[in-house]
Amino acid sequence: MMMARRRLARLITEALAPANVGSATFLLVAWHRTPTIAEALRWGLLTILFAIALPFSFILWGVRRRRFTDHHIRLREQRPVALVVGIASALVGLILIGVLGAPRELIALVVAMEVGLVISLAITLFWKMSIHVASVAGAIVILVLVFGPRFVVLAPLIALVGWARVELSDHTPMQIAVGAVIGTMVAAIVFELLR
């Protein structure tokens, strides 16, 4: 039973990891604000390249070089470098999509992500919060703001991811709660103000 629970927790952790959640959110927001699927893919994939793919490639490189424990970077002390790289890469992407005329909501989404990463970095310097939960909570708020209240049905995913992270002993309930609050507040305030 315990092994089955841990396997389920690992599956949830991987399926709803920040890179997956962020990529899906970028594509959905791009699709919502563009006239064709081709244009949505162009904006969404360009954003994913800088906001997700390049930072995640850096993390994988760090894992291979044994600078990071794994692609979730379990040790708090290892996280600041990866967060700084993520912030810098997303900033370059933000400038690029802004200059190229990306949809306003996509730009607002990247800014909200940047603010979330900066807050995460500040917290990570002295404490560990769940970035998994923050990203899921933020994504759900953004989907509700963009597509309407029907996306509230996704809210239980926040608790599910929180359970998985605690089950794997990667976070405490307090670290889960802080991640949920930060993700929700950043999305609700920054994204809503800029879109």
mmCIF file of the C-alpha atoms, coordinates in Angstrom:
data_MODEL
# 
_entry.id   MODEL 
# 
loop_
_atom_site.group_PDB 
_atom_site.id 
_atom_site.type_symbol 
_atom_site.label_atom_id 
_atom_site.label_alt_id 
_atom_site.label_comp_id 
_atom_site.label_asym_id 
_atom_site.label_entity_id 
_atom_site.label_seq_id 
_atom_site.pdbx_PDB_ins_code 
_atom_site.Cartn_x 
_atom_site.Cartn_y 
_atom_site.Cartn_z 
_atom_site.occupancy 
_atom_site.B_iso_or_equiv 
_atom_site.pdbx_formal_charge 
_atom_site.auth_seq_id 
_atom_site.auth_comp_id 
_atom_site.auth_asym_id 
_atom_site.auth_atom_id 
_atom_site.pdbx_PDB_model_num 
ATOM 1   C CA . MET A 1 1   ? 0.000   0.000  0.000   1.00 0.00 ? 1   MET A CA 1 
ATOM 2   C CA . MET A 1 2   ? 2.787   2.408  0.944   1.00 0.00 ? 2   MET A CA 1 
ATOM 3   C CA . MET A 1 3   ? 4.665   1.659  -2.292  1.00 0.00 ? 3   MET A CA 1 
ATOM 4   C CA . ALA A 1 4   ? 1.505   2.230  -4.341  1.00 0.00 ? 4   ALA A CA 1 
ATOM 5   C CA . ARG A 1 5   ? 0.965   5.601  -2.647  1.00 0.00 ? 5   ARG A CA 1 
ATOM 6   C CA . ARG A 1 6   ? 4.534   6.661  -3.360  1.00 0.00 ? 6   ARG A CA 1 
ATOM 7   C CA . ARG A 1 7   ? 4.256   5.565  -6.998  1.00 0.00 ? 7   ARG A CA 1 
ATOM 8   C CA . LEU A 1 8   ? 1.060   7.604  -7.342  1.00 0.00 ? 8   LEU A CA 1 
ATOM 9   C CA . ALA A 1 9   ? 2.730   10.594 -5.666  1.00 0.00 ? 9   ALA A CA 1 
ATOM 10  C CA . ARG A 1 10  ? 5.666   10.356 -8.099  1.00 0.00 ? 10  ARG A CA 1 
ATOM 11  C CA . LEU A 1 11  ? 3.298   10.134 -11.061 1.00 0.00 ? 11  LEU A CA 1 
ATOM 12  C CA . ILE A 1 12  ? 1.397   13.248 -9.909  1.00 0.00 ? 12  ILE A CA 1 
ATOM 13  C CA . THR A 1 13  ? 4.670   15.084 -9.227  1.00 0.00 ? 13  THR A CA 1 
ATOM 14  C CA . GLU A 1 14  ? 5.923   14.383 -12.753 1.00 0.00 ? 14  GLU A CA 1 
ATOM 15  C CA . ALA A 1 15  ? 2.631   14.924 -14.597 1.00 0.00 ? 15  ALA A CA 1 
ATOM 16  C CA . LEU A 1 16  ? 1.899   18.228 -12.844 1.00 0.00 ? 16  LEU A CA 1 
ATOM 17  C CA . ALA A 1 17  ? 5.471   19.497 -12.646 1.00 0.00 ? 17  ALA A CA 1 
ATOM 18  C CA . PRO A 1 18  ? 5.963   23.238 -13.210 1.00 0.00 ? 18  PRO A CA 1 
ATOM 19  C CA . ALA A 1 19  ? 7.396   22.719 -16.722 1.00 0.00 ? 19  ALA A CA 1 
ATOM 20  C CA . ASN A 1 20  ? 4.337   20.734 -17.842 1.00 0.00 ? 20  ASN A CA 1 
ATOM 21  C CA . VAL A 1 21  ? 1.813   23.009 -16.169 1.00 0.00 ? 21  VAL A CA 1 
ATOM 22  C CA . GLY A 1 22  ? 3.534   26.146 -17.466 1.00 0.00 ? 22  GLY A CA 1 
ATOM 23  C CA . SER A 1 23  ? 3.776   24.812 -21.026 1.00 0.00 ? 23  SER A CA 1 
ATOM 24  C CA . ALA A 1 24  ? 0.106   23.869 -21.125 1.00 0.00 ? 24  ALA A CA 1 
ATOM 25  C CA . THR A 1 25  ? -0.911  27.255 -19.704 1.00 0.00 ? 25  THR A CA 1 
ATOM 26  C CA . PHE A 1 26  ? 1.180   29.177 -22.242 1.00 0.00 ? 26  PHE A CA 1 
ATOM 27  C CA . LEU A 1 27  ? -0.341  27.202 -25.114 1.00 0.00 ? 27  LEU A CA 1 
ATOM 28  C CA . LEU A 1 28  ? -3.910  27.628 -23.851 1.00 0.00 ? 28  LEU A CA 1 
ATOM 29  C CA . VAL A 1 29  ? -3.548  31.374 -23.317 1.00 0.00 ? 29  VAL A CA 1 
ATOM 30  C CA . ALA A 1 30  ? -1.885  31.777 -26.733 1.00 0.00 ? 30  ALA A CA 1 
ATOM 31  C CA . TRP A 1 31  ? -4.700  29.771 -28.341 1.00 0.00 ? 31  TRP A CA 1 
ATOM 32  C CA . HIS A 1 32  ? -7.318  31.917 -26.593 1.00 0.00 ? 32  HIS A CA 1 
ATOM 33  C CA . ARG A 1 33  ? -5.890  35.167 -27.933 1.00 0.00 ? 33  ARG A CA 1 
ATOM 34  C CA . THR A 1 34  ? -4.896  34.268 -31.507 1.00 0.00 ? 34  THR A CA 1 
ATOM 35  C CA . PRO A 1 35  ? -7.056  33.743 -34.614 1.00 0.00 ? 35  PRO A CA 1 
ATOM 36  C CA . THR A 1 36  ? -5.414  30.494 -35.782 1.00 0.00 ? 36  THR A CA 1 
ATOM 37  C CA . ILE A 1 37  ? -3.891  27.389 -34.231 1.00 0.00 ? 37  ILE A CA 1 
ATOM 38  C CA . ALA A 1 38  ? -0.685  28.025 -36.205 1.00 0.00 ? 38  ALA A CA 1 
ATOM 39  C CA . GLU A 1 39  ? -0.305  31.470 -34.656 1.00 0.00 ? 39  GLU A CA 1 
ATOM 40  C CA . ALA A 1 40  ? -1.107  30.118 -31.201 1.00 0.00 ? 40  ALA A CA 1 
ATOM 41  C CA . LEU A 1 41  ? 1.597   27.477 -31.623 1.00 0.00 ? 41  LEU A CA 1 
ATOM 42  C CA . ARG A 1 42  ? 4.090   30.065 -32.845 1.00 0.00 ? 42  ARG A CA 1 
ATOM 43  C CA . TRP A 1 43  ? 3.572   32.321 -29.805 1.00 0.00 ? 43  TRP A CA 1 
ATOM 44  C CA . GLY A 1 44  ? 3.139   29.484 -27.344 1.00 0.00 ? 44  GLY A CA 1 
ATOM 45  C CA . LEU A 1 45  ? 6.232   27.561 -28.442 1.00 0.00 ? 45  LEU A CA 1 
ATOM 46  C CA . LEU A 1 46  ? 8.404   30.680 -28.578 1.00 0.00 ? 46  LEU A CA 1 
ATOM 47  C CA . THR A 1 47  ? 7.347   31.516 -25.029 1.00 0.00 ? 47  THR A CA 1 
ATOM 48  C CA . ILE A 1 48  ? 7.903   27.930 -23.861 1.00 0.00 ? 48  ILE A CA 1 
ATOM 49  C CA . LEU A 1 49  ? 11.405  27.961 -25.362 1.00 0.00 ? 49  LEU A CA 1 
ATOM 50  C CA . PHE A 1 50  ? 12.569  30.831 -23.144 1.00 0.00 ? 50  PHE A CA 1 
ATOM 51  C CA . ALA A 1 51  ? 10.336  30.416 -20.085 1.00 0.00 ? 51  ALA A CA 1 
ATOM 52  C CA . ILE A 1 52  ? 10.480  26.615 -19.776 1.00 0.00 ? 52  ILE A CA 1 
ATOM 53  C CA . ALA A 1 53  ? 12.750  24.700 -22.183 1.00 0.00 ? 53  ALA A CA 1 
ATOM 54  C CA . LEU A 1 54  ? 16.000  26.625 -21.761 1.00 0.00 ? 54  LEU A CA 1 
ATOM 55  C CA . PRO A 1 55  ? 15.810  26.827 -17.938 1.00 0.00 ? 55  PRO A CA 1 
ATOM 56  C CA . PHE A 1 56  ? 14.818  23.148 -17.738 1.00 0.00 ? 56  PHE A CA 1 
ATOM 57  C CA . SER A 1 57  ? 17.733  22.220 -20.019 1.00 0.00 ? 57  SER A CA 1 
ATOM 58  C CA . PHE A 1 58  ? 20.033  24.061 -17.610 1.00 0.00 ? 58  PHE A CA 1 
ATOM 59  C CA . ILE A 1 59  ? 18.582  22.036 -14.717 1.00 0.00 ? 59  ILE A CA 1 
ATOM 60  C CA . LEU A 1 60  ? 19.091  18.749 -16.597 1.00 0.00 ? 60  LEU A CA 1 
ATOM 61  C CA . TRP A 1 61  ? 22.663  19.812 -17.384 1.00 0.00 ? 61  TRP A CA 1 
ATOM 62  C CA . GLY A 1 62  ? 23.154  20.518 -13.664 1.00 0.00 ? 62  GLY A CA 1 
ATOM 63  C CA . VAL A 1 63  ? 21.785  17.082 -12.738 1.00 0.00 ? 63  VAL A CA 1 
ATOM 64  C CA . ARG A 1 64  ? 24.210  15.399 -15.160 1.00 0.00 ? 64  ARG A CA 1 
ATOM 65  C CA . ARG A 1 65  ? 27.062  17.439 -13.665 1.00 0.00 ? 65  ARG A CA 1 
ATOM 66  C CA . ARG A 1 66  ? 25.830  16.530 -10.154 1.00 0.00 ? 66  ARG A CA 1 
ATOM 67  C CA . ARG A 1 67  ? 25.260  20.166 -9.269  1.00 0.00 ? 67  ARG A CA 1 
ATOM 68  C CA . PHE A 1 68  ? 21.574  19.436 -8.620  1.00 0.00 ? 68  PHE A CA 1 
ATOM 69  C CA . THR A 1 69  ? 20.094  16.451 -6.817  1.00 0.00 ? 69  THR A CA 1 
ATOM 70  C CA . ASP A 1 70  ? 17.488  15.822 -9.518  1.00 0.00 ? 70  ASP A CA 1 
ATOM 71  C CA . HIS A 1 71  ? 15.270  17.756 -11.928 1.00 0.00 ? 71  HIS A CA 1 
ATOM 72  C CA . HIS A 1 72  ? 13.031  18.853 -9.034  1.00 0.00 ? 72  HIS A CA 1 
ATOM 73  C CA . ILE A 1 73  ? 16.076  20.213 -7.134  1.00 0.00 ? 73  ILE A CA 1 
ATOM 74  C CA . ARG A 1 74  ? 15.150  18.878 -3.705  1.00 0.00 ? 74  ARG A CA 1 
ATOM 75  C CA . LEU A 1 75  ? 17.874  20.744 -1.808  1.00 0.00 ? 75  LEU A CA 1 
ATOM 76  C CA . ARG A 1 76  ? 16.912  24.354 -1.140  1.00 0.00 ? 76  ARG A CA 1 
ATOM 77  C CA . GLU A 1 77  ? 20.542  25.488 -1.289  1.00 0.00 ? 77  GLU A CA 1 
ATOM 78  C CA . GLN A 1 78  ? 20.768  24.351 -4.925  1.00 0.00 ? 78  GLN A CA 1 
ATOM 79  C CA . ARG A 1 79  ? 17.654  26.176 -6.089  1.00 0.00 ? 79  ARG A CA 1 
ATOM 80  C CA . PRO A 1 80  ? 18.786  29.843 -6.292  1.00 0.00 ? 80  PRO A CA 1 
ATOM 81  C CA . VAL A 1 81  ? 21.100  29.296 -9.274  1.00 0.00 ? 81  VAL A CA 1 
ATOM 82  C CA . ALA A 1 82  ? 18.379  27.513 -11.251 1.00 0.00 ? 82  ALA A CA 1 
ATOM 83  C CA . LEU A 1 83  ? 15.845  30.209 -10.358 1.00 0.00 ? 83  LEU A CA 1 
ATOM 84  C CA . VAL A 1 84  ? 18.202  32.994 -11.488 1.00 0.00 ? 84  VAL A CA 1 
ATOM 85  C CA . VAL A 1 85  ? 18.751  31.219 -14.815 1.00 0.00 ? 85  VAL A CA 1 
ATOM 86  C CA . GLY A 1 86  ? 14.980  30.790 -15.171 1.00 0.00 ? 86  GLY A CA 1 
ATOM 87  C CA . ILE A 1 87  ? 14.353  34.457 -14.411 1.00 0.00 ? 87  ILE A CA 1 
ATOM 88  C CA . ALA A 1 88  ? 17.014  35.605 -16.897 1.00 0.00 ? 88  ALA A CA 1 
ATOM 89  C CA . SER A 1 89  ? 15.849  33.284 -19.687 1.00 0.00 ? 89  SER A CA 1 
ATOM 90  C CA . ALA A 1 90  ? 12.184  34.207 -19.223 1.00 0.00 ? 90  ALA A CA 1 
ATOM 91  C CA . LEU A 1 91  ? 13.130  37.902 -19.219 1.00 0.00 ? 91  LEU A CA 1 
ATOM 92  C CA . VAL A 1 92  ? 14.869  37.520 -22.591 1.00 0.00 ? 92  VAL A CA 1 
ATOM 93  C CA . GLY A 1 93  ? 11.787  35.696 -23.875 1.00 0.00 ? 93  GLY A CA 1 
ATOM 94  C CA . LEU A 1 94  ? 9.500   38.397 -22.479 1.00 0.00 ? 94  LEU A CA 1 
ATOM 95  C CA . ILE A 1 95  ? 11.440  41.133 -24.265 1.00 0.00 ? 95  ILE A CA 1 
ATOM 96  C CA . LEU A 1 96  ? 11.396  39.128 -27.499 1.00 0.00 ? 96  LEU A CA 1 
ATOM 97  C CA . ILE A 1 97  ? 7.672   38.365 -27.515 1.00 0.00 ? 97  ILE A CA 1 
ATOM 98  C CA . GLY A 1 98  ? 6.954   41.961 -26.493 1.00 0.00 ? 98  GLY A CA 1 
ATOM 99  C CA . VAL A 1 99  ? 8.983   43.353 -29.406 1.00 0.00 ? 99  VAL A CA 1 
ATOM 100 C CA . LEU A 1 100 ? 7.404   40.863 -31.830 1.00 0.00 ? 100 LEU A CA 1 
ATOM 101 C CA . GLY A 1 101 ? 3.874   41.831 -30.754 1.00 0.00 ? 101 GLY A CA 1 
ATOM 102 C CA . ALA A 1 102 ? 2.648   38.817 -28.796 1.00 0.00 ? 102 ALA A CA 1 
ATOM 103 C CA . PRO A 1 103 ? -0.911  38.831 -27.430 1.00 0.00 ? 103 PRO A CA 1 
ATOM 104 C CA . ARG A 1 104 ? -1.246  40.990 -24.311 1.00 0.00 ? 104 ARG A CA 1 
ATOM 105 C CA . GLU A 1 105 ? -2.501  38.107 -22.136 1.00 0.00 ? 105 GLU A CA 1 
ATOM 106 C CA . LEU A 1 106 ? 0.549   36.003 -23.023 1.00 0.00 ? 106 LEU A CA 1 
ATOM 107 C CA . ILE A 1 107 ? 2.844   38.879 -22.064 1.00 0.00 ? 107 ILE A CA 1 
ATOM 108 C CA . ALA A 1 108 ? 0.902   39.303 -18.801 1.00 0.00 ? 108 ALA A CA 1 
ATOM 109 C CA . LEU A 1 109 ? 1.302   35.587 -18.121 1.00 0.00 ? 109 LEU A CA 1 
ATOM 110 C CA . VAL A 1 110 ? 5.086   35.728 -18.576 1.00 0.00 ? 110 VAL A CA 1 
ATOM 111 C CA . VAL A 1 111 ? 5.313   38.799 -16.324 1.00 0.00 ? 111 VAL A CA 1 
ATOM 112 C CA . ALA A 1 112 ? 3.263   36.986 -13.656 1.00 0.00 ? 112 ALA A CA 1 
ATOM 113 C CA . MET A 1 113 ? 5.582   33.995 -13.957 1.00 0.00 ? 113 MET A CA 1 
ATOM 114 C CA . GLU A 1 114 ? 8.616   36.269 -13.613 1.00 0.00 ? 114 GLU A CA 1 
ATOM 115 C CA . VAL A 1 115 ? 7.180   37.874 -10.479 1.00 0.00 ? 115 VAL A CA 1 
ATOM 116 C CA . GLY A 1 116 ? 6.444   34.412 -9.080  1.00 0.00 ? 116 GLY A CA 1 
ATOM 117 C CA . LEU A 1 117 ? 10.024  33.292 -9.785  1.00 0.00 ? 117 LEU A CA 1 
ATOM 118 C CA . VAL A 1 118 ? 11.491  36.394 -8.123  1.00 0.00 ? 118 VAL A CA 1 
ATOM 119 C CA . ILE A 1 119 ? 9.339   35.838 -5.028  1.00 0.00 ? 119 ILE A CA 1 
ATOM 120 C CA . SER A 1 120 ? 10.294  32.147 -5.036  1.00 0.00 ? 120 SER A CA 1 
ATOM 121 C CA . LEU A 1 121 ? 13.969  33.105 -5.227  1.00 0.00 ? 121 LEU A CA 1 
ATOM 122 C CA . ALA A 1 122 ? 13.623  35.517 -2.300  1.00 0.00 ? 122 ALA A CA 1 
ATOM 123 C CA . ILE A 1 123 ? 11.915  32.861 -0.182  1.00 0.00 ? 123 ILE A CA 1 
ATOM 124 C CA . THR A 1 124 ? 14.351  30.141 -1.270  1.00 0.00 ? 124 THR A CA 1 
ATOM 125 C CA . LEU A 1 125 ? 17.282  32.090 0.135   1.00 0.00 ? 125 LEU A CA 1 
ATOM 126 C CA . PHE A 1 126 ? 16.090  31.201 3.642   1.00 0.00 ? 126 PHE A CA 1 
ATOM 127 C CA . TRP A 1 127 ? 13.263  28.644 3.319   1.00 0.00 ? 127 TRP A CA 1 
ATOM 128 C CA . LYS A 1 128 ? 11.838  26.067 0.921   1.00 0.00 ? 128 LYS A CA 1 
ATOM 129 C CA . MET A 1 129 ? 8.354   26.456 -0.546  1.00 0.00 ? 129 MET A CA 1 
ATOM 130 C CA . SER A 1 130 ? 6.601   24.230 -3.063  1.00 0.00 ? 130 SER A CA 1 
ATOM 131 C CA . ILE A 1 131 ? 7.078   25.612 -6.565  1.00 0.00 ? 131 ILE A CA 1 
ATOM 132 C CA . HIS A 1 132 ? 5.026   22.658 -7.847  1.00 0.00 ? 132 HIS A CA 1 
ATOM 133 C CA . VAL A 1 133 ? 1.995   23.828 -5.875  1.00 0.00 ? 133 VAL A CA 1 
ATOM 134 C CA . ALA A 1 134 ? 2.617   27.506 -6.674  1.00 0.00 ? 134 ALA A CA 1 
ATOM 135 C CA . SER A 1 135 ? 2.655   26.788 -10.405 1.00 0.00 ? 135 SER A CA 1 
ATOM 136 C CA . VAL A 1 136 ? -0.515  24.674 -10.322 1.00 0.00 ? 136 VAL A CA 1 
ATOM 137 C CA . ALA A 1 137 ? -2.372  27.230 -8.183  1.00 0.00 ? 137 ALA A CA 1 
ATOM 138 C CA . GLY A 1 138 ? -1.261  30.113 -10.393 1.00 0.00 ? 138 GLY A CA 1 
ATOM 139 C CA . ALA A 1 139 ? -2.163  28.271 -13.593 1.00 0.00 ? 139 ALA A CA 1 
ATOM 140 C CA . ILE A 1 140 ? -5.663  27.489 -12.345 1.00 0.00 ? 140 ILE A CA 1 
ATOM 141 C CA . VAL A 1 141 ? -6.271  31.123 -11.365 1.00 0.00 ? 141 VAL A CA 1 
ATOM 142 C CA . ILE A 1 142 ? -5.085  32.265 -14.799 1.00 0.00 ? 142 ILE A CA 1 
ATOM 143 C CA . LEU A 1 143 ? -7.301  29.741 -16.586 1.00 0.00 ? 143 LEU A CA 1 
ATOM 144 C CA . VAL A 1 144 ? -10.289 30.941 -14.546 1.00 0.00 ? 144 VAL A CA 1 
ATOM 145 C CA . LEU A 1 145 ? -9.499  34.561 -15.411 1.00 0.00 ? 145 LEU A CA 1 
ATOM 146 C CA . VAL A 1 146 ? -9.030  33.790 -19.130 1.00 0.00 ? 146 VAL A CA 1 
ATOM 147 C CA . PHE A 1 147 ? -11.682 31.129 -19.777 1.00 0.00 ? 147 PHE A CA 1 
ATOM 148 C CA . GLY A 1 148 ? -14.182 31.683 -16.991 1.00 0.00 ? 148 GLY A CA 1 
ATOM 149 C CA . PRO A 1 149 ? -15.333 30.097 -13.734 1.00 0.00 ? 149 PRO A CA 1 
ATOM 150 C CA . ARG A 1 150 ? -15.801 26.610 -15.176 1.00 0.00 ? 150 ARG A CA 1 
ATOM 151 C CA . PHE A 1 151 ? -12.053 26.077 -14.654 1.00 0.00 ? 151 PHE A CA 1 
ATOM 152 C CA . VAL A 1 152 ? -12.562 26.233 -10.883 1.00 0.00 ? 152 VAL A CA 1 
ATOM 153 C CA . VAL A 1 153 ? -13.222 22.482 -11.179 1.00 0.00 ? 153 VAL A CA 1 
ATOM 154 C CA . LEU A 1 154 ? -9.425  22.114 -11.455 1.00 0.00 ? 154 LEU A CA 1 
ATOM 155 C CA . ALA A 1 155 ? -8.891  23.514 -7.932  1.00 0.00 ? 155 ALA A CA 1 
ATOM 156 C CA . PRO A 1 156 ? -8.617  20.045 -6.306  1.00 0.00 ? 156 PRO A CA 1 
ATOM 157 C CA . LEU A 1 157 ? -5.404  19.567 -8.300  1.00 0.00 ? 157 LEU A CA 1 
ATOM 158 C CA . ILE A 1 158 ? -3.743  22.000 -5.887  1.00 0.00 ? 158 ILE A CA 1 
ATOM 159 C CA . ALA A 1 159 ? -4.480  19.695 -2.961  1.00 0.00 ? 159 ALA A CA 1 
ATOM 160 C CA . LEU A 1 160 ? -3.532  16.627 -5.016  1.00 0.00 ? 160 LEU A CA 1 
ATOM 161 C CA . VAL A 1 161 ? -0.115  18.032 -5.902  1.00 0.00 ? 161 VAL A CA 1 
ATOM 162 C CA . GLY A 1 162 ? 0.339   19.181 -2.311  1.00 0.00 ? 162 GLY A CA 1 
ATOM 163 C CA . TRP A 1 163 ? -0.427  15.677 -1.055  1.00 0.00 ? 163 TRP A CA 1 
ATOM 164 C CA . ALA A 1 164 ? 2.067   14.170 -3.529  1.00 0.00 ? 164 ALA A CA 1 
ATOM 165 C CA . ARG A 1 165 ? 4.867   16.519 -2.481  1.00 0.00 ? 165 ARG A CA 1 
ATOM 166 C CA . VAL A 1 166 ? 4.282   15.791 1.222   1.00 0.00 ? 166 VAL A CA 1 
ATOM 167 C CA . GLU A 1 167 ? 3.933   12.038 0.547   1.00 0.00 ? 167 GLU A CA 1 
ATOM 168 C CA . LEU A 1 168 ? 7.365   12.046 -1.102  1.00 0.00 ? 168 LEU A CA 1 
ATOM 169 C CA . SER A 1 169 ? 8.804   13.985 1.883   1.00 0.00 ? 169 SER A CA 1 
ATOM 170 C CA . ASP A 1 170 ? 9.846   16.808 -0.442  1.00 0.00 ? 170 ASP A CA 1 
ATOM 171 C CA . HIS A 1 171 ? 7.783   19.432 1.414   1.00 0.00 ? 171 HIS A CA 1 
ATOM 172 C CA . THR A 1 172 ? 5.958   20.070 4.655   1.00 0.00 ? 172 THR A CA 1 
ATOM 173 C CA . PRO A 1 173 ? 2.277   21.081 4.779   1.00 0.00 ? 173 PRO A CA 1 
ATOM 174 C CA . MET A 1 174 ? 3.362   24.666 5.549   1.00 0.00 ? 174 MET A CA 1 
ATOM 175 C CA . GLN A 1 175 ? 5.589   24.770 2.455   1.00 0.00 ? 175 GLN A CA 1 
ATOM 176 C CA . ILE A 1 176 ? 2.614   23.518 0.426   1.00 0.00 ? 176 ILE A CA 1 
ATOM 177 C CA . ALA A 1 177 ? 0.318   26.181 1.886   1.00 0.00 ? 177 ALA A CA 1 
ATOM 178 C CA . VAL A 1 178 ? 2.788   28.996 1.196   1.00 0.00 ? 178 VAL A CA 1 
ATOM 179 C CA . GLY A 1 179 ? 3.254   27.772 -2.388  1.00 0.00 ? 179 GLY A CA 1 
ATOM 180 C CA . ALA A 1 180 ? -0.513  27.768 -2.907  1.00 0.00 ? 180 ALA A CA 1 
ATOM 181 C CA . VAL A 1 181 ? -0.899  31.290 -1.494  1.00 0.00 ? 181 VAL A CA 1 
ATOM 182 C CA . ILE A 1 182 ? 2.012   32.734 -3.507  1.00 0.00 ? 182 ILE A CA 1 
ATOM 183 C CA . GLY A 1 183 ? 0.863   31.119 -6.769  1.00 0.00 ? 183 GLY A CA 1 
ATOM 184 C CA . THR A 1 184 ? -2.725  32.232 -6.279  1.00 0.00 ? 184 THR A CA 1 
ATOM 185 C CA . MET A 1 185 ? -1.911  35.803 -5.246  1.00 0.00 ? 185 MET A CA 1 
ATOM 186 C CA . VAL A 1 186 ? 0.657   36.457 -7.987  1.00 0.00 ? 186 VAL A CA 1 
ATOM 187 C CA . ALA A 1 187 ? -1.687  35.173 -10.690 1.00 0.00 ? 187 ALA A CA 1 
ATOM 188 C CA . ALA A 1 188 ? -4.713  36.980 -9.289  1.00 0.00 ? 188 ALA A CA 1 
ATOM 189 C CA . ILE A 1 189 ? -2.931  40.309 -8.885  1.00 0.00 ? 189 ILE A CA 1 
ATOM 190 C CA . VAL A 1 190 ? -0.165  40.551 -11.513 1.00 0.00 ? 190 VAL A CA 1 
ATOM 191 C CA . PHE A 1 191 ? -1.875  38.754 -14.385 1.00 0.00 ? 191 PHE A CA 1 
ATOM 192 C CA . GLU A 1 192 ? -5.211  40.463 -13.798 1.00 0.00 ? 192 GLU A CA 1 
ATOM 193 C CA . LEU A 1 193 ? -3.608  43.918 -13.625 1.00 0.00 ? 193 LEU A CA 1 
ATOM 194 C CA . LEU A 1 194 ? -1.622  43.459 -16.855 1.00 0.00 ? 194 LEU A CA 1 
ATOM 195 C CA . ARG A 1 195 ? -3.999  41.589 -19.117 1.00 0.00 ? 195 ARG A CA 1 
# 
